[in-house]
Coordinates of C-alpha atoms in Angstrom, one line a residue:
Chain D
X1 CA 0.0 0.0 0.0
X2 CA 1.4 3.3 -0.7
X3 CA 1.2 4.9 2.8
X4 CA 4.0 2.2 3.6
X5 CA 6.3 3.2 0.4
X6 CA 8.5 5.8 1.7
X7 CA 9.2 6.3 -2.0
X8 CA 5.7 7.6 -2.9
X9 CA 4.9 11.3 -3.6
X10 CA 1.8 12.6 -2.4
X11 CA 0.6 16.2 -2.9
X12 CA -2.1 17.9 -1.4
X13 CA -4.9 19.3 -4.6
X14 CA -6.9 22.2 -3.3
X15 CA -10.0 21.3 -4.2
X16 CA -12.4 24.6 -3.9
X17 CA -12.4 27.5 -1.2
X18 CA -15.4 28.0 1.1
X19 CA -16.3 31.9 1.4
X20 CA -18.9 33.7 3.7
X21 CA -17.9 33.9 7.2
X22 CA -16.8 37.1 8.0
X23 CA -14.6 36.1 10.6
X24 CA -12.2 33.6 11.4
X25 CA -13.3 30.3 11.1
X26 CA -12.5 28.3 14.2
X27 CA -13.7 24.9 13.5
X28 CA -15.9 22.7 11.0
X29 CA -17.9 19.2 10.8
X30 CA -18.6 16.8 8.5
X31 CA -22.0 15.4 8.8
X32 CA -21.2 11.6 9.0
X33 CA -24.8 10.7 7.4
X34 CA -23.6 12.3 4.1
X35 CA -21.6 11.6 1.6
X36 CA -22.2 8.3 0.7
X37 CA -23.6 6.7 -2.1
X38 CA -27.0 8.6 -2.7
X39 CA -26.4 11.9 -0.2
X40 CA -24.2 14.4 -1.1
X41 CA -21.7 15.7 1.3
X42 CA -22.7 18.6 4.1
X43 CA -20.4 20.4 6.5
X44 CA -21.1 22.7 9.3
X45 CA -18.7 25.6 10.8
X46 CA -18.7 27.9 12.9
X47 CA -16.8 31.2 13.4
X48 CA -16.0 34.2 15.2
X49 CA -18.9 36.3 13.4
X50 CA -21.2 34.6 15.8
X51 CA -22.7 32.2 12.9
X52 CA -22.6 28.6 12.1
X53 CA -23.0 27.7 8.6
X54 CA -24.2 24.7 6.3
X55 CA -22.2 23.9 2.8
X56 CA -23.6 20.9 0.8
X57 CA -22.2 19.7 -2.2
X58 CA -24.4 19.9 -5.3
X59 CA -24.9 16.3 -7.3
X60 CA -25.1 18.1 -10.5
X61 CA -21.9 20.8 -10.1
X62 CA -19.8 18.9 -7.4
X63 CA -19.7 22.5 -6.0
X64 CA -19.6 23.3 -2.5
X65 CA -22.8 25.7 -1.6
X66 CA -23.5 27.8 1.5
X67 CA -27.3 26.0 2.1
X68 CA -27.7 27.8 5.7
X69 CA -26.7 30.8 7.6
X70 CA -27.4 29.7 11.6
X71 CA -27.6 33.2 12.9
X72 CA -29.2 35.6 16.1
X73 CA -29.0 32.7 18.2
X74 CA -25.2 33.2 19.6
X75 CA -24.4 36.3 20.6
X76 CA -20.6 36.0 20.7
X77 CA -18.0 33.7 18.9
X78 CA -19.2 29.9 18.0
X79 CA -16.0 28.6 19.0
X80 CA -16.6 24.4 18.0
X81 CA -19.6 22.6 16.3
X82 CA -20.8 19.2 15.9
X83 CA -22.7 16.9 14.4
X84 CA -24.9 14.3 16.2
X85 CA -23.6 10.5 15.1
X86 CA -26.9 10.2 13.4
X87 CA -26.2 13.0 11.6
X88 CA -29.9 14.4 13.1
X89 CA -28.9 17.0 15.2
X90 CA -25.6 19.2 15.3
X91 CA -24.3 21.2 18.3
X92 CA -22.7 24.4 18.7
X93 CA -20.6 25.7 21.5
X94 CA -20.2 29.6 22.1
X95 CA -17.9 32.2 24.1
X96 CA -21.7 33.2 25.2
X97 CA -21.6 30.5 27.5
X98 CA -24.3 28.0 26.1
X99 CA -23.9 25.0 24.1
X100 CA -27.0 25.2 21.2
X101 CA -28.6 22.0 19.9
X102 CA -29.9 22.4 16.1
X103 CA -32.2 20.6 14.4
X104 CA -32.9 20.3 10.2
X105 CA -36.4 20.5 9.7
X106 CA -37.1 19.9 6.4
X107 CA -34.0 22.4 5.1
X108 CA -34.6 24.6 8.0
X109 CA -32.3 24.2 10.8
X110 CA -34.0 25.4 14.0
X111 CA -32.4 25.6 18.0
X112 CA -34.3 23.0 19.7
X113 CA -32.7 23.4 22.7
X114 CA -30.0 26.2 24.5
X115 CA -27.5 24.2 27.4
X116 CA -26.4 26.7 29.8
X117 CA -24.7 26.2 33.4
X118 CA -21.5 26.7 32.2
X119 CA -19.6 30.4 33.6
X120 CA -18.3 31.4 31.2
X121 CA -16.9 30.2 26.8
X122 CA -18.1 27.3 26.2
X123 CA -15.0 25.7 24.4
X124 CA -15.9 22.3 23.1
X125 CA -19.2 19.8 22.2
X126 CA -18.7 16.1 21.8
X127 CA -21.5 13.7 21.4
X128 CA -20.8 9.8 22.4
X129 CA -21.2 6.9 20.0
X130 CA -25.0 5.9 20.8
X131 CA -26.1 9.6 21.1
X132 CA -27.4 8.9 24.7
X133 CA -24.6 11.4 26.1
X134 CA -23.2 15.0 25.6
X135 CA -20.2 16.6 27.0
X136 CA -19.0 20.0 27.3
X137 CA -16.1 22.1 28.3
X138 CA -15.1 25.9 29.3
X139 CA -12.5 28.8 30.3
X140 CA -14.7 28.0 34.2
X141 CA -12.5 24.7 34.1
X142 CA -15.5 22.5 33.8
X143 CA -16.5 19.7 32.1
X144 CA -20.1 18.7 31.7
X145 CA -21.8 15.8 30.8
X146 CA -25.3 15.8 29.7
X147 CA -28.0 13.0 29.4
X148 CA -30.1 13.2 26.1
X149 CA -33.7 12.5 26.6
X150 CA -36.8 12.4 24.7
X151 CA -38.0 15.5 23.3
X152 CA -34.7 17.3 22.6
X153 CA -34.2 17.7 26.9
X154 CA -31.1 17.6 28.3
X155 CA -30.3 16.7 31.6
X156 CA -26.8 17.5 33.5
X157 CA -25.9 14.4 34.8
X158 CA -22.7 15.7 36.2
X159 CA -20.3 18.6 36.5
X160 CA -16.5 17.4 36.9
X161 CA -14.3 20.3 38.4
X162 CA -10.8 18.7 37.7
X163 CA -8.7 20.8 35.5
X164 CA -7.2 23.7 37.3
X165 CA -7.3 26.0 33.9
X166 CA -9.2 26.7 31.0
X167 CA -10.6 23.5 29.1
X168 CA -9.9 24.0 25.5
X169 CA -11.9 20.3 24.2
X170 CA -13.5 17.0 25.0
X171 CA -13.8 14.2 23.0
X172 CA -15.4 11.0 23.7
X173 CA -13.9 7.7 22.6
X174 CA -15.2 6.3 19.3
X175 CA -17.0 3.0 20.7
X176 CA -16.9 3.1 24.6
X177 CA -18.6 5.8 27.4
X178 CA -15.2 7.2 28.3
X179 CA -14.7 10.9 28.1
X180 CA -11.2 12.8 27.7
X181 CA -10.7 16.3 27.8
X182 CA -7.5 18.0 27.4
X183 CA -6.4 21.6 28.8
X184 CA -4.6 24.8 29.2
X185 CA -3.7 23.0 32.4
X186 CA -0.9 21.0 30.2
X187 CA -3.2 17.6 31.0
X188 CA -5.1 15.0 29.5
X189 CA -7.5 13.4 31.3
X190 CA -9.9 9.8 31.4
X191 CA -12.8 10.2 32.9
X192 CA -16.1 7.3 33.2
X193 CA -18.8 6.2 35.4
X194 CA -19.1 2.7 36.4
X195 CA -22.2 0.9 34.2
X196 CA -25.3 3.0 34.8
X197 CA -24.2 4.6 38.2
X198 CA -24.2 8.3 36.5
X199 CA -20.9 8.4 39.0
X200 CA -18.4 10.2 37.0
X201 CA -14.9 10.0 37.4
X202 CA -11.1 10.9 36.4
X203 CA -9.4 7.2 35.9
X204 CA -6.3 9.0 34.6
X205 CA -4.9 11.9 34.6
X206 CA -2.1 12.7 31.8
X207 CA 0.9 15.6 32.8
X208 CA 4.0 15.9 32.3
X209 CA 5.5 13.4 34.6
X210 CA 3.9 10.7 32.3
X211 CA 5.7 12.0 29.2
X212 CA 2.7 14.1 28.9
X213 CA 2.9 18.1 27.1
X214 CA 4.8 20.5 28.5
X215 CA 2.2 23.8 27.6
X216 CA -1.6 23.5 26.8
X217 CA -3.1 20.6 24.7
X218 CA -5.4 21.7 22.0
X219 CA -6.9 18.5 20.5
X220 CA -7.6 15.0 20.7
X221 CA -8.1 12.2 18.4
X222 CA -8.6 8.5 18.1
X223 CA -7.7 6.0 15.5
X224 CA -10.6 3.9 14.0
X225 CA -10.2 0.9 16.2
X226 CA -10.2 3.5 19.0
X227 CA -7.0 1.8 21.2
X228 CA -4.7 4.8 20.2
X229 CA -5.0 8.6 20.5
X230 CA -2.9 11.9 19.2
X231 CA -2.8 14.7 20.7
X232 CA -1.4 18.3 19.5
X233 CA 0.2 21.2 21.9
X234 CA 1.1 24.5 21.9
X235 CA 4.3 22.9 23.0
X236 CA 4.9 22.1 19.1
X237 CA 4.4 18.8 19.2
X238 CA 2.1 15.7 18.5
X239 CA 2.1 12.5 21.2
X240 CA 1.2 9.2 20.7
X241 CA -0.8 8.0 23.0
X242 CA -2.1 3.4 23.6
X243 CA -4.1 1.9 25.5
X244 CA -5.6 -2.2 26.2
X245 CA -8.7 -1.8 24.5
X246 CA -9.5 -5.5 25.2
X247 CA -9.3 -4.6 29.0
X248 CA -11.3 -1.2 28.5
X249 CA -14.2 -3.5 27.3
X250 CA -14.3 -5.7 30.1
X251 CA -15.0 -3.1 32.3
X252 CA -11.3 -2.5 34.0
X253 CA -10.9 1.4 35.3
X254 CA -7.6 0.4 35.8
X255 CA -6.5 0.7 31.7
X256 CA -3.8 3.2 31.6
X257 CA -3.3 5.4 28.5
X258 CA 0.6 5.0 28.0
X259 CA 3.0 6.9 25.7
X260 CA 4.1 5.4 22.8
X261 CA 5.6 8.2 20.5
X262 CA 6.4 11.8 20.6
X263 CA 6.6 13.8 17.1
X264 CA 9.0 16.7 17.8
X265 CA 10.1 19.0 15.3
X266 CA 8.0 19.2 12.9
X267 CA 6.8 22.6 14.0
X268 CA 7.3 25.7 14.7
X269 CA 4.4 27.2 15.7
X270 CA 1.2 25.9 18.0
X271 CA -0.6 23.0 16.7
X272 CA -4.0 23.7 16.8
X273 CA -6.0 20.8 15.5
X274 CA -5.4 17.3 14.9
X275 CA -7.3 14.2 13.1
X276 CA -6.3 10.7 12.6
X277 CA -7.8 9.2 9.1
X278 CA -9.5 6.1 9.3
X279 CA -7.0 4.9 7.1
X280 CA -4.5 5.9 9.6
X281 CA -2.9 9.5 8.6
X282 CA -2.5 11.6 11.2
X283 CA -3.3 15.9 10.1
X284 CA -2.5 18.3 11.5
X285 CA -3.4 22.3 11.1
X286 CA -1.3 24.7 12.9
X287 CA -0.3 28.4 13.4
X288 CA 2.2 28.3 11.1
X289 CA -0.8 28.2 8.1
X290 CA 0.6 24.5 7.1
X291 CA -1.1 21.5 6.9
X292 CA 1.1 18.1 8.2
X293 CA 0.4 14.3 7.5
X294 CA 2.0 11.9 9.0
X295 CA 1.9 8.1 9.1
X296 CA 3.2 5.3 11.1
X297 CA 6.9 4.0 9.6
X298 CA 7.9 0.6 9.4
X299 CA 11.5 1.1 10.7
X300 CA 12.6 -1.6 11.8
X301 CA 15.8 0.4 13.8
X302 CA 13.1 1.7 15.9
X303 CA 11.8 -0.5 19.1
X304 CA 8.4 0.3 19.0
X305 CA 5.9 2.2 16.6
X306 CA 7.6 6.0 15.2
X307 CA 5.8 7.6 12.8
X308 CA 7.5 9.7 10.0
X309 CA 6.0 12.9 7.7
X310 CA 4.1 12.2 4.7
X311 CA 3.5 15.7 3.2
X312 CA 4.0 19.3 4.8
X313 CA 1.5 21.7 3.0
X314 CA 3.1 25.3 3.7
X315 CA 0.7 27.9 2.8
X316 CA -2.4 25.8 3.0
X317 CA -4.4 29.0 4.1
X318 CA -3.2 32.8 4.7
X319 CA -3.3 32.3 8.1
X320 CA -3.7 30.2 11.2
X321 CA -5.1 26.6 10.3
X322 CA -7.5 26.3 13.4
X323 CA -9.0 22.7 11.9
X324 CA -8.3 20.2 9.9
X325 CA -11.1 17.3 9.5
X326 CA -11.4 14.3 7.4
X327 CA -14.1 13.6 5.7
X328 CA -16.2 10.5 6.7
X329 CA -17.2 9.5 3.3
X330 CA -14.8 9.6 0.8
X331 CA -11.4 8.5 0.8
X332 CA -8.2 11.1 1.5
X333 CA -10.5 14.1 1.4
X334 CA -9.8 16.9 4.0
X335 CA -11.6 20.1 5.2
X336 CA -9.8 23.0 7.1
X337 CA -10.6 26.0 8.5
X338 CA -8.6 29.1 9.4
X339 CA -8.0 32.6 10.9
X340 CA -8.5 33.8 7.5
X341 CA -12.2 33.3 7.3
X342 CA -12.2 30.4 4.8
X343 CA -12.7 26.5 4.3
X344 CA -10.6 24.1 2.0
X345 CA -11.2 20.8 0.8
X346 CA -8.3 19.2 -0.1
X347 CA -7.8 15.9 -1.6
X348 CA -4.5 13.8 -0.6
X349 CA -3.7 12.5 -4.0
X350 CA -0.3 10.6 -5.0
X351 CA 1.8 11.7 -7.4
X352 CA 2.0 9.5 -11.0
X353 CA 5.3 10.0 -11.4
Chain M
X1 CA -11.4 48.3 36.8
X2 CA -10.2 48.2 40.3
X3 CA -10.4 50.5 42.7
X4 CA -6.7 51.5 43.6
X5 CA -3.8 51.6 41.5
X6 CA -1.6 49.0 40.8
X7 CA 1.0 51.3 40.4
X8 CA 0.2 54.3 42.3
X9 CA 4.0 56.1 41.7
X10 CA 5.6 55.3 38.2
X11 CA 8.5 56.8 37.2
X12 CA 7.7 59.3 34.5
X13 CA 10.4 60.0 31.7
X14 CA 10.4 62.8 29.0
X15 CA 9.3 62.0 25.9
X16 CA 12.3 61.1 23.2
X17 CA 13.1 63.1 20.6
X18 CA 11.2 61.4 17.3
X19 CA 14.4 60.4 14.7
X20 CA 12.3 60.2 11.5
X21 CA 12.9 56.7 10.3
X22 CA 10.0 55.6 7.3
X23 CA 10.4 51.8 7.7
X24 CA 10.5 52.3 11.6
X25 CA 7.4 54.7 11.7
X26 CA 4.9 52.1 12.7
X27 CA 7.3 51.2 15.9
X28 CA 6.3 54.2 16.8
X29 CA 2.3 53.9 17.2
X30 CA 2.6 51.1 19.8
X31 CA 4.9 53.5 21.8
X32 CA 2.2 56.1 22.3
X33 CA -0.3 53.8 23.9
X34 CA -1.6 55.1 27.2
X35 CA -1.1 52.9 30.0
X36 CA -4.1 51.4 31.1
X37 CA -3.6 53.7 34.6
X38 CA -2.1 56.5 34.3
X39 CA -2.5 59.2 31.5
X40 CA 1.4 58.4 30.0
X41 CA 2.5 56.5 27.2
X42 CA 3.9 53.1 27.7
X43 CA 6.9 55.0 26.2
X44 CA 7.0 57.1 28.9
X45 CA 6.9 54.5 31.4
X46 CA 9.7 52.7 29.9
X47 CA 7.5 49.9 29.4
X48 CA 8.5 49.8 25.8
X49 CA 11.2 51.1 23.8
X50 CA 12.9 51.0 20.7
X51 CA 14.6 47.6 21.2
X52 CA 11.3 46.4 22.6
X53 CA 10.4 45.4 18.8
X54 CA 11.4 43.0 16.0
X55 CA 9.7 42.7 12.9
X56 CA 10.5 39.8 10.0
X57 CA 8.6 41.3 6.8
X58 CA 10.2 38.1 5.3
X59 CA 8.1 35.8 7.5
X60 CA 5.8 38.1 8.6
X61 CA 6.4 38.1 11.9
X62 CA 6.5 40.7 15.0
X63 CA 7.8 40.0 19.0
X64 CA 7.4 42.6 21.0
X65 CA 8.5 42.8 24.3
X66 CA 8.0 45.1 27.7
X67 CA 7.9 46.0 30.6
X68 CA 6.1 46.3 33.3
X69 CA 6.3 48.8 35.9
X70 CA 6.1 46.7 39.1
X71 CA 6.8 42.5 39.3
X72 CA 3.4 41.8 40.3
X73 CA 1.4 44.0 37.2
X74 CA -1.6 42.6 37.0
X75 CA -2.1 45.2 34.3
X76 CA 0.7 43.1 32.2
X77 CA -2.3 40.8 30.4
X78 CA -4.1 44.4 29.3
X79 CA -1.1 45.8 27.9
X80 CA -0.1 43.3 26.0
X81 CA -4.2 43.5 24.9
X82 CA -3.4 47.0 23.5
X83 CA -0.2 46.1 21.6
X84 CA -2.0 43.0 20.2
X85 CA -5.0 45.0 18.8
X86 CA -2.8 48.4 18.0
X87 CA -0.5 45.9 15.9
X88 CA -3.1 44.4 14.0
X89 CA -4.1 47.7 12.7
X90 CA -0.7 49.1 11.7
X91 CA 0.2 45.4 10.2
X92 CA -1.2 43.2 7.6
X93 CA -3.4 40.4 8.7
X94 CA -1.0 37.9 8.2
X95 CA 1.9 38.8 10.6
X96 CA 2.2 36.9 13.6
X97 CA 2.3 38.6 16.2
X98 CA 4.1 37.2 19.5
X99 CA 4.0 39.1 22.6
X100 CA 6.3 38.8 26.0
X101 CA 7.1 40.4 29.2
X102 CA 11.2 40.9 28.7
X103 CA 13.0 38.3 31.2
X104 CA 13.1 38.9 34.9
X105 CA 10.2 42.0 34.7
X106 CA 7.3 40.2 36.4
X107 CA 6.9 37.6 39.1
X108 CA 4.9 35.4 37.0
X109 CA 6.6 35.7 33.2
X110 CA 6.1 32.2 32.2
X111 CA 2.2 32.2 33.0
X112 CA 1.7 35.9 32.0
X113 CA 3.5 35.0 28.8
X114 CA 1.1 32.2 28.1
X115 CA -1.9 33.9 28.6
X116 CA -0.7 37.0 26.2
X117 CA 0.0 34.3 23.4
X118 CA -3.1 32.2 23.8
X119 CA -4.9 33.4 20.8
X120 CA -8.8 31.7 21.9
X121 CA -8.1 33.4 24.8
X122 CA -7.3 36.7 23.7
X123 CA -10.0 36.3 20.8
X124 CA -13.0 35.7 24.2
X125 CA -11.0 38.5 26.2
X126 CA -11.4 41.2 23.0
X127 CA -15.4 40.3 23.0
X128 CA -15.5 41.6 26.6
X129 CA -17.1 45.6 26.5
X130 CA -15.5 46.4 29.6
X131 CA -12.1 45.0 28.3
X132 CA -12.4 46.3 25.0
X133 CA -13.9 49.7 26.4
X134 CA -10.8 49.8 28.3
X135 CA -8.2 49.1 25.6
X136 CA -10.1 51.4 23.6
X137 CA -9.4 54.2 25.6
X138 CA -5.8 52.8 26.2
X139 CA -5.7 52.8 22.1
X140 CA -7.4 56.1 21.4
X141 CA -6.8 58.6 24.0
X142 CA -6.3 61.9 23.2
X143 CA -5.3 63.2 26.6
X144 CA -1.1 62.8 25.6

């Protein structure tokens, strides 16, 4: 395969620009019921002129579209937005303090529902695998977790005070209730509740004394069998992060997240966003407007997995990259968002030569 | 804004004589800020100065570095707020802009440093009216 070729070129095709937002544009999500067969493709994003917007892809043009402006429901910056694993609902978290919960009804997107409780920005919405479950994060330290019920109600089901700074994002893993959340505090950290007790609870806490980041952690991601995570820093680096999956399953608290690999110097600048493919390429968009992919390398001098650069695409946008997201459908395409106040979909193509 | 003064005695200096120098001239609009307590520029303060900037055209990018009056400024994270917001207007969009407290001015450089570089925190910070009312009037004062 030609990830594994370290003789293979690959280049990064700018596929079209998404214009609007009149601000920068601090993150973007695929809708993972689209783009497939018989839907076309539909991102949401969200930006510092208080408005989320929808962009299809037409059938007929294969051009991108703005379908919907979301606006006069946040009054200051949507900071992250995303989509419900259904692809039914999408959520949008503010510097206004609420998390909003949207709804398409028939081509109209309306706010169901308006989650506040938090202090202050709200930084960060993730929804779990089975859509029973939200999370959220802010500047007050928190991390929230919310219980979806019927009717488009959500329930806080509990309010974890462990960071000692600003929470900058949670993530929950891809197939199990386990919620991570990573911070200006420098940490990482694993939190769960035991079956159905609703008792949430830090399992692990990740700092620097377990190789962890030395300055605040931006983003998190998971591969697609959900036993390994990456995670970027303003300490200008990526880490590498495993855990026993098998003994996460069962029901152990006791799974550690351990270390496996730390990519250092590959930038310059802080790395704001991170995204592992399901294909395995890790991308990364950072403040130095570039646009990195890396893959693991078979080297066999090296005890353990190391993972080496694949392409460094300097100039992807004017500015900051804030985002960079793969799409769920389709194979080696990739949107990201920036300070500029524009989209890209790129597509990771090799070269023929 | 609090009550008393941070800094209720800082040492005042004259205003330098201006050297015209054309690629320099936009050194000199951060330099007349008015510090966000008393009606001086930061210039006057000595909380900036000439060597207090470096700009890369070639890169595009700009540090900038002060001082404080006092070690424990609390005033350190809205000064670097001004020069953040006056720099974006005298600079293209696309210079980077990195901002620090010069070595050994303020008890807490590291975290200050941190929180004057964060950019989602300087974005939420600059959406504050009473923040941006007061770097506003640190920006466009007309008292100097």
């Amino acid at each position: 395969m030609d990830l594994n070729d370290e003789g293979s070129h690959f280049e990064l095709k700018e596929i079209q620009t998404l214009s609007g937002h009149t601000d920068r544009v601090w993150s973007l999500a695929w809708n993972p019921a689209t783009g497939t067969d018989d839907t076309q493709p539909v991102i949401a994003s969200c930006s510092g002129d208080k408005t989320v917007r929808i962009w299809e892809r037409s059938a007929l043009t294969r051009s991108w579209d703005c379908k919907a402006v979301l606006e006069e429901t946040h009054t200051r910056t949507v900071r992250s937005c995303t989509w419900s694993p259904s692809g039914k609902l999408l959520a949008t978290a503010s510097f206004d303090a609420t998390t909003a919960i949207w709804e398409n009804v028939g081509g109209d997107f309306q706010c169901v529902s308006t989650l506040e409780g938090h202090e202050n920005e709200v930084k960060s919405v993730s929804w779990n695998a089975s859509e029973s479950l939200l999370a959220t994060c802010s500047r007050d330290k928190t991390v929230w977790i919310w219980e979806v019920m019927p009717g488009n109600e959500f329930e806080c089901a509990s309010v974890l005070q462990g960071h000692t700074q600003d929470v900058k994002m949670v993530k929950w893993h891809p197939t199990m209730d386990i919620l991570f959340s990573c911070s200006y505090d420098n940490t990482i950290k694993v939190v769960w509740a035991e079956d159905d007790t609703g008792d949430w609870h830090c399992i692990q806490t990740i700092g620097e004394s377990s190789n962890g980041h030395s300055s605040t952690v931006w983003a998190i991601s998971f591969n697609a069998e959900g036993n390994k995570m990456v995670t970027c820093s303003d300490d200008l680096t990526l880490k590498v992060w495993e855990a026993d999956i098998e003994g996460m399953r069962s029901g152990d608290d006791q799974v550690l997240w351990k270390h496996i690999s730390t990519l250092t110097g590959y930038h310059d600048r802080t790395i704001f966003s991170v995204h592992w493919s399901r294909e395995g390429i890790i991308a990364s968009g950072a403040a130095d407007d570039a646009i990195r992919f890396f893959v693991e390398s078979k080297d066999s001098a090296v005890v353990g997995p190391s993972y080496r650069l694949l392409l460094k695409k300097e100039k992807a946008h004017d500015m900051d990259v804030n985002v960079v997201q793969w799409s769920p459908g389709e194979n080696r395409v990739l949107a990201s968002a920036s300070d500029d106040g524009t989209i890209k979909i790129w597509e990771l193509a090799t070269n023929s030569t | 804004m609090t009550l008393g003064l941070i800094n209720a005695n800082p040492i005042v200096h004259a205003k330098k004589e201006r050297v015209a120098r054309c690629e320099d001239s936009h050194c000199y609009f951060v330099r007349d800020i008015r510090d966000p307590e008393h009606p001086y520029s930061l210039e006057q303060l000595s909380v900036l100065s000439e060597e207090s900037i470096s700009v890369d055209d070639k890169l595009g990018r700009i540090l900038i570095t002060f001082t404080p009056t006092i070690q424990h400024c609390s005033m350190a994270t809205v000064i670097g707020l001004c020069l953040r917001v006056k720099l974006q207007e005298c600079f293209p969009p696309h210079y980077k802009v990195d901002i620090k407290v010069s070595p050994g001015s303020h008890a807490d450089e590291e975290a200050v440093n941190k929180q004057l570089n964060d950019k989602e925190r300087i974005a939420a910070a600059l959406e504050n009216p009473n923040l941006r009312q007061l770097v506003d009037e640190c920006l466009y004062s007309n008292e100097l």
